[in-house]
Amino acid sequence: MTTLQIVFVLLRRELTLAMRRRGDVLTVLFFFVIVASLFPLGVGPDPKLLRLMGGGVVWVAALLAAMLSLGRMFASDYADGTLEQLVLTPTSPVVWITGKILAHWLVSGVPLILMAPVLGVQFGLSNEALGVLVFSLLLGTPVLSLIGAIGAALTLGLRGGGVLVSLLVLPLYIPVLIFGAGAVDGAMSGLGSEAHLSLLGSILILAFMLTPWAVSAALRISIE
């Protein structure tokens, strides 16, 4: 089998398993909606204030929702022994790790992207700002999955791993949050969002190139 075929087979397996656990997917989405929707209730109905904070609030909610799903990225495969079998296969770990990260993003990141415009409307974001918000999430949420995979691999099998993985990855998420929210703020203020989006794209490329290798090393340490 070619590398693309292996990734496709693994991707199909992960999506099938995710559809059998739809509750986990819906939990992440509902958490994202609830967190973003509570801010207008807490700060008041001032339209100007809501527009100023809208992009940042949606991005913070997306970041927290992404962290909520990290603990399950490798846990089920580790529990039933599938992960050990994958590590022992002649296929490079980078191949199937890339497939698992992509599946995690499709299940946890894409729903957030699709829901973001609806949440942005309640903050009074302009059409341009909504477009930038969606595009920034399209660039940023894969980075959240890539970086989160490192934390999930390092804390695999540890008691309280969900809390530990959040503590590990949160500092690494901060640049993504700054550039993602900054892109929306730039679009709202008329200063432009190109610089922030370019930096997000650069981070995505760098993370995509380096993260699978780091996850492979972390998984071997956790399993041994």
CSV table of C-alpha atoms in Angstrom, one decimal:
chain,number,residue,atom,x,y,z
A,1,MET,CA,0.0,0.0,0.0
A,2,THR,CA,1.2,3.5,-0.8
A,3,THR,CA,1.5,6.2,1.9
A,4,LEU,CA,-1.7,7.9,0.7
A,5,GLN,CA,-3.6,4.7,0.9
A,6,ILE,CA,-2.4,4.0,4.4
A,7,VAL,CA,-3.5,7.5,5.5
A,8,PHE,CA,-6.8,7.1,3.8
A,9,VAL,CA,-7.5,3.7,5.4
A,10,LEU,CA,-6.6,5.0,8.9
A,11,LEU,CA,-8.6,8.2,8.3
A,12,ARG,CA,-11.7,6.2,7.4
A,13,ARG,CA,-11.2,4.0,10.5
A,14,GLU,CA,-10.9,7.0,12.8
A,15,LEU,CA,-13.9,8.7,11.3
A,16,THR,CA,-16.0,5.5,11.6
A,17,LEU,CA,-15.0,5.2,15.3
A,18,ALA,CA,-15.8,8.8,15.9
A,19,MET,CA,-19.3,8.4,14.4
A,20,ARG,CA,-19.8,5.6,16.9
A,21,ARG,CA,-18.9,8.0,19.7
A,22,ARG,CA,-20.9,10.9,18.5
A,23,GLY,CA,-21.5,12.1,22.1
A,24,ASP,CA,-17.8,13.0,22.3
A,25,VAL,CA,-18.0,15.1,19.1
A,26,LEU,CA,-21.1,16.8,20.2
A,27,THR,CA,-19.7,17.5,23.7
A,28,VAL,CA,-16.8,19.5,22.1
A,29,LEU,CA,-19.2,21.4,19.9
A,30,PHE,CA,-21.7,22.2,22.6
A,31,PHE,CA,-18.8,23.3,24.9
A,32,PHE,CA,-17.6,25.7,22.2
A,33,VAL,CA,-21.1,27.1,21.7
A,34,ILE,CA,-21.8,27.5,25.4
A,35,VAL,CA,-18.5,29.2,26.3
A,36,ALA,CA,-18.8,31.7,23.4
A,37,SER,CA,-22.5,32.4,24.2
A,38,LEU,CA,-21.9,33.1,27.9
A,39,PHE,CA,-19.6,36.1,27.3
A,40,PRO,CA,-22.4,38.4,25.9
A,41,LEU,CA,-24.5,37.5,28.9
A,42,GLY,CA,-21.7,38.3,31.3
A,43,VAL,CA,-20.4,41.6,29.8
A,44,GLY,CA,-23.7,43.1,28.8
A,45,PRO,CA,-25.5,44.0,25.5
A,46,ASP,CA,-23.2,46.9,24.5
A,47,PRO,CA,-22.8,46.3,20.7
A,48,LYS,CA,-19.5,48.2,20.4
A,49,LEU,CA,-17.9,46.2,23.2
A,50,LEU,CA,-19.2,42.9,21.8
A,51,ARG,CA,-17.7,43.7,18.4
A,52,LEU,CA,-14.4,44.5,19.9
A,53,MET,CA,-14.2,41.3,21.9
A,54,GLY,CA,-16.0,39.0,19.4
A,55,GLY,CA,-13.0,37.6,17.6
A,56,GLY,CA,-11.0,36.9,20.7
A,57,VAL,CA,-13.9,35.3,22.5
A,58,VAL,CA,-14.6,32.9,19.7
A,59,TRP,CA,-10.9,32.0,19.4
A,60,VAL,CA,-10.6,31.4,23.2
A,61,ALA,CA,-13.7,29.2,23.1
A,62,ALA,CA,-12.3,27.2,20.1
A,63,LEU,CA,-9.0,26.8,21.9
A,64,LEU,CA,-10.6,25.5,25.1
A,65,ALA,CA,-12.9,23.2,23.1
A,66,ALA,CA,-9.9,21.8,21.2
A,67,MET,CA,-8.1,21.0,24.5
A,68,LEU,CA,-11.2,19.2,25.7
A,69,SER,CA,-10.8,16.5,23.0
A,70,LEU,CA,-7.0,16.0,23.2
A,71,GLY,CA,-7.0,13.3,25.9
A,72,ARG,CA,-9.0,10.9,23.6
A,73,MET,CA,-6.6,11.2,20.6
A,74,PHE,CA,-4.6,8.1,21.5
A,75,ALA,CA,-6.3,6.8,24.6
A,76,SER,CA,-8.7,4.2,23.1
A,77,ASP,CA,-6.0,2.8,20.9
A,78,TYR,CA,-3.6,2.6,23.8
A,79,ALA,CA,-6.2,0.9,26.0
A,80,ASP,CA,-7.0,-1.9,23.5
A,81,GLY,CA,-3.4,-2.5,22.3
A,82,THR,CA,-3.9,-1.1,18.8
A,83,LEU,CA,-1.3,1.6,19.4
A,84,GLU,CA,1.4,-0.9,20.2
A,85,GLN,CA,0.6,-2.8,17.0
A,86,LEU,CA,0.8,0.4,15.0
A,87,VAL,CA,4.2,1.2,16.5
A,88,LEU,CA,5.5,-2.3,15.6
A,89,THR,CA,4.3,-2.2,12.0
A,90,PRO,CA,7.0,-1.6,9.3
A,91,THR,CA,5.1,1.5,8.2
A,92,SER,CA,6.7,4.7,9.3
A,93,PRO,CA,5.0,6.0,12.5
A,94,VAL,CA,4.9,9.5,10.9
A,95,VAL,CA,2.4,8.2,8.3
A,96,TRP,CA,-0.3,6.9,10.6
A,97,ILE,CA,0.3,9.6,13.2
A,98,THR,CA,-0.4,12.2,10.4
A,99,GLY,CA,-3.6,10.3,9.6
A,100,LYS,CA,-4.7,10.3,13.3
A,101,ILE,CA,-4.1,14.0,13.7
A,102,LEU,CA,-5.9,14.7,10.5
A,103,ALA,CA,-8.9,12.7,11.7
A,104,HIS,CA,-8.9,14.5,15.0
A,105,TRP,CA,-9.0,17.8,13.2
A,106,LEU,CA,-11.8,16.7,11.0
A,107,VAL,CA,-13.8,15.5,14.0
A,108,SER,CA,-13.1,18.3,16.5
A,109,GLY,CA,-11.8,21.3,14.4
A,110,VAL,CA,-14.0,21.4,11.3
A,111,PRO,CA,-17.3,21.6,13.4
A,112,LEU,CA,-15.9,24.5,15.2
A,113,ILE,CA,-15.1,26.3,11.9
A,114,LEU,CA,-18.6,25.7,10.6
A,115,MET,CA,-20.2,27.0,13.8
A,116,ALA,CA,-17.9,30.0,14.1
A,117,PRO,CA,-19.9,32.3,11.7
A,118,VAL,CA,-23.1,31.7,13.7
A,119,LEU,CA,-21.4,32.7,16.9
A,120,GLY,CA,-19.7,35.6,15.3
A,121,VAL,CA,-23.1,37.1,14.3
A,122,GLN,CA,-24.2,37.3,17.9
A,123,PHE,CA,-21.1,39.6,18.5
A,124,GLY,CA,-22.1,41.8,15.6
A,125,LEU,CA,-19.0,41.0,13.5
A,126,SER,CA,-19.0,42.4,10.0
A,127,ASN,CA,-19.1,40.1,6.9
A,128,GLU,CA,-15.4,40.8,6.3
A,129,ALA,CA,-14.5,40.0,9.9
A,130,LEU,CA,-16.6,36.8,9.8
A,131,GLY,CA,-14.7,35.7,6.7
A,132,VAL,CA,-11.4,36.4,8.4
A,133,LEU,CA,-12.5,34.6,11.5
A,134,VAL,CA,-13.4,31.5,9.5
A,135,PHE,CA,-10.1,31.6,7.5
A,136,SER,CA,-8.0,32.1,10.7
A,137,LEU,CA,-9.7,29.1,12.3
A,138,LEU,CA,-9.1,27.1,9.1
A,139,LEU,CA,-5.4,27.9,9.5
A,140,GLY,CA,-5.2,27.7,13.3
A,141,THR,CA,-7.3,24.7,14.4
A,142,PRO,CA,-5.0,22.2,12.6
A,143,VAL,CA,-2.1,23.7,14.6
A,144,LEU,CA,-4.1,23.1,17.8
A,145,SER,CA,-4.5,19.4,16.8
A,146,LEU,CA,-0.9,19.1,15.8
A,147,ILE,CA,0.5,20.7,18.9
A,148,GLY,CA,-2.0,18.9,21.1
A,149,ALA,CA,-1.0,15.6,19.7
A,150,ILE,CA,2.5,16.0,21.3
A,151,GLY,CA,0.9,16.6,24.7
A,152,ALA,CA,-1.5,13.7,24.3
A,153,ALA,CA,1.4,11.4,23.4
A,154,LEU,CA,3.5,12.5,26.3
A,155,THR,CA,0.8,12.1,28.9
A,156,LEU,CA,-0.5,8.8,27.5
A,157,GLY,CA,-1.4,6.3,30.2
A,158,LEU,CA,-0.8,8.8,33.1
A,159,ARG,CA,-3.4,9.4,35.8
A,160,GLY,CA,-4.9,12.8,35.4
A,161,GLY,CA,-3.5,13.0,31.8
A,162,GLY,CA,-6.3,15.3,30.7
A,163,VAL,CA,-5.2,18.0,33.1
A,164,LEU,CA,-1.5,17.5,32.3
A,165,VAL,CA,-2.0,17.7,28.6
A,166,SER,CA,-3.8,21.1,29.0
A,167,LEU,CA,-0.9,22.4,31.1
A,168,LEU,CA,1.6,21.2,28.5
A,169,VAL,CA,0.1,22.6,25.4
A,170,LEU,CA,-1.6,25.8,26.6
A,171,PRO,CA,1.7,27.9,26.5
A,172,LEU,CA,2.3,26.6,23.0
A,173,TYR,CA,-1.2,27.6,21.9
A,174,ILE,CA,-0.8,31.3,22.9
A,175,PRO,CA,0.9,32.4,19.6
A,176,VAL,CA,-1.9,30.8,17.6
A,177,LEU,CA,-4.5,32.5,19.8
A,178,ILE,CA,-2.8,35.9,19.4
A,179,PHE,CA,-2.4,35.8,15.7
A,180,GLY,CA,-5.9,34.3,15.1
A,181,ALA,CA,-7.7,36.9,17.3
A,182,GLY,CA,-5.4,39.6,15.9
A,183,ALA,CA,-6.4,38.8,12.3
A,184,VAL,CA,-10.1,39.4,13.2
A,185,ASP,CA,-9.3,42.6,15.1
A,186,GLY,CA,-7.3,43.8,12.2
A,187,ALA,CA,-10.2,43.2,9.8
A,188,MET,CA,-12.6,45.0,12.2
A,189,SER,CA,-10.3,48.1,12.6
A,190,GLY,CA,-9.4,48.3,8.9
A,191,LEU,CA,-5.7,47.7,9.5
A,192,GLY,CA,-5.8,44.5,7.5
A,193,SER,CA,-5.3,40.9,8.5
A,194,GLU,CA,-2.8,39.6,6.0
A,195,ALA,CA,0.2,39.7,8.4
A,196,HIS,CA,-1.6,37.7,11.1
A,197,LEU,CA,-2.9,35.2,8.6
A,198,SER,CA,0.6,34.8,7.0
A,199,LEU,CA,2.1,34.1,10.4
A,200,LEU,CA,-0.6,31.5,11.1
A,201,GLY,CA,0.1,29.9,7.8
A,202,SER,CA,3.8,29.8,8.6
A,203,ILE,CA,3.1,28.2,12.0
A,204,LEU,CA,0.9,25.6,10.4
A,205,ILE,CA,3.5,24.6,7.8
A,206,LEU,CA,6.2,24.4,10.5
A,207,ALA,CA,4.0,22.4,12.8
A,208,PHE,CA,3.0,20.0,10.0
A,209,MET,CA,6.6,19.3,9.2
A,210,LEU,CA,7.9,18.8,12.7
A,211,THR,CA,5.0,17.6,14.9
A,212,PRO,CA,4.6,14.0,13.6
A,213,TRP,CA,8.2,13.2,14.3
A,214,ALA,CA,7.9,14.6,17.8
A,215,VAL,CA,4.7,12.7,18.4
A,216,SER,CA,6.4,9.5,17.2
A,217,ALA,CA,9.2,9.9,19.7
A,218,ALA,CA,6.8,10.8,22.5
A,219,LEU,CA,4.6,7.7,21.8
A,220,ARG,CA,7.6,5.4,21.9
A,221,ILE,CA,8.6,6.9,25.3
A,222,SER,CA,5.1,6.5,26.7
A,223,ILE,CA,4.6,2.9,25.5
A,224,GLU,CA,8.0,1.8,26.7
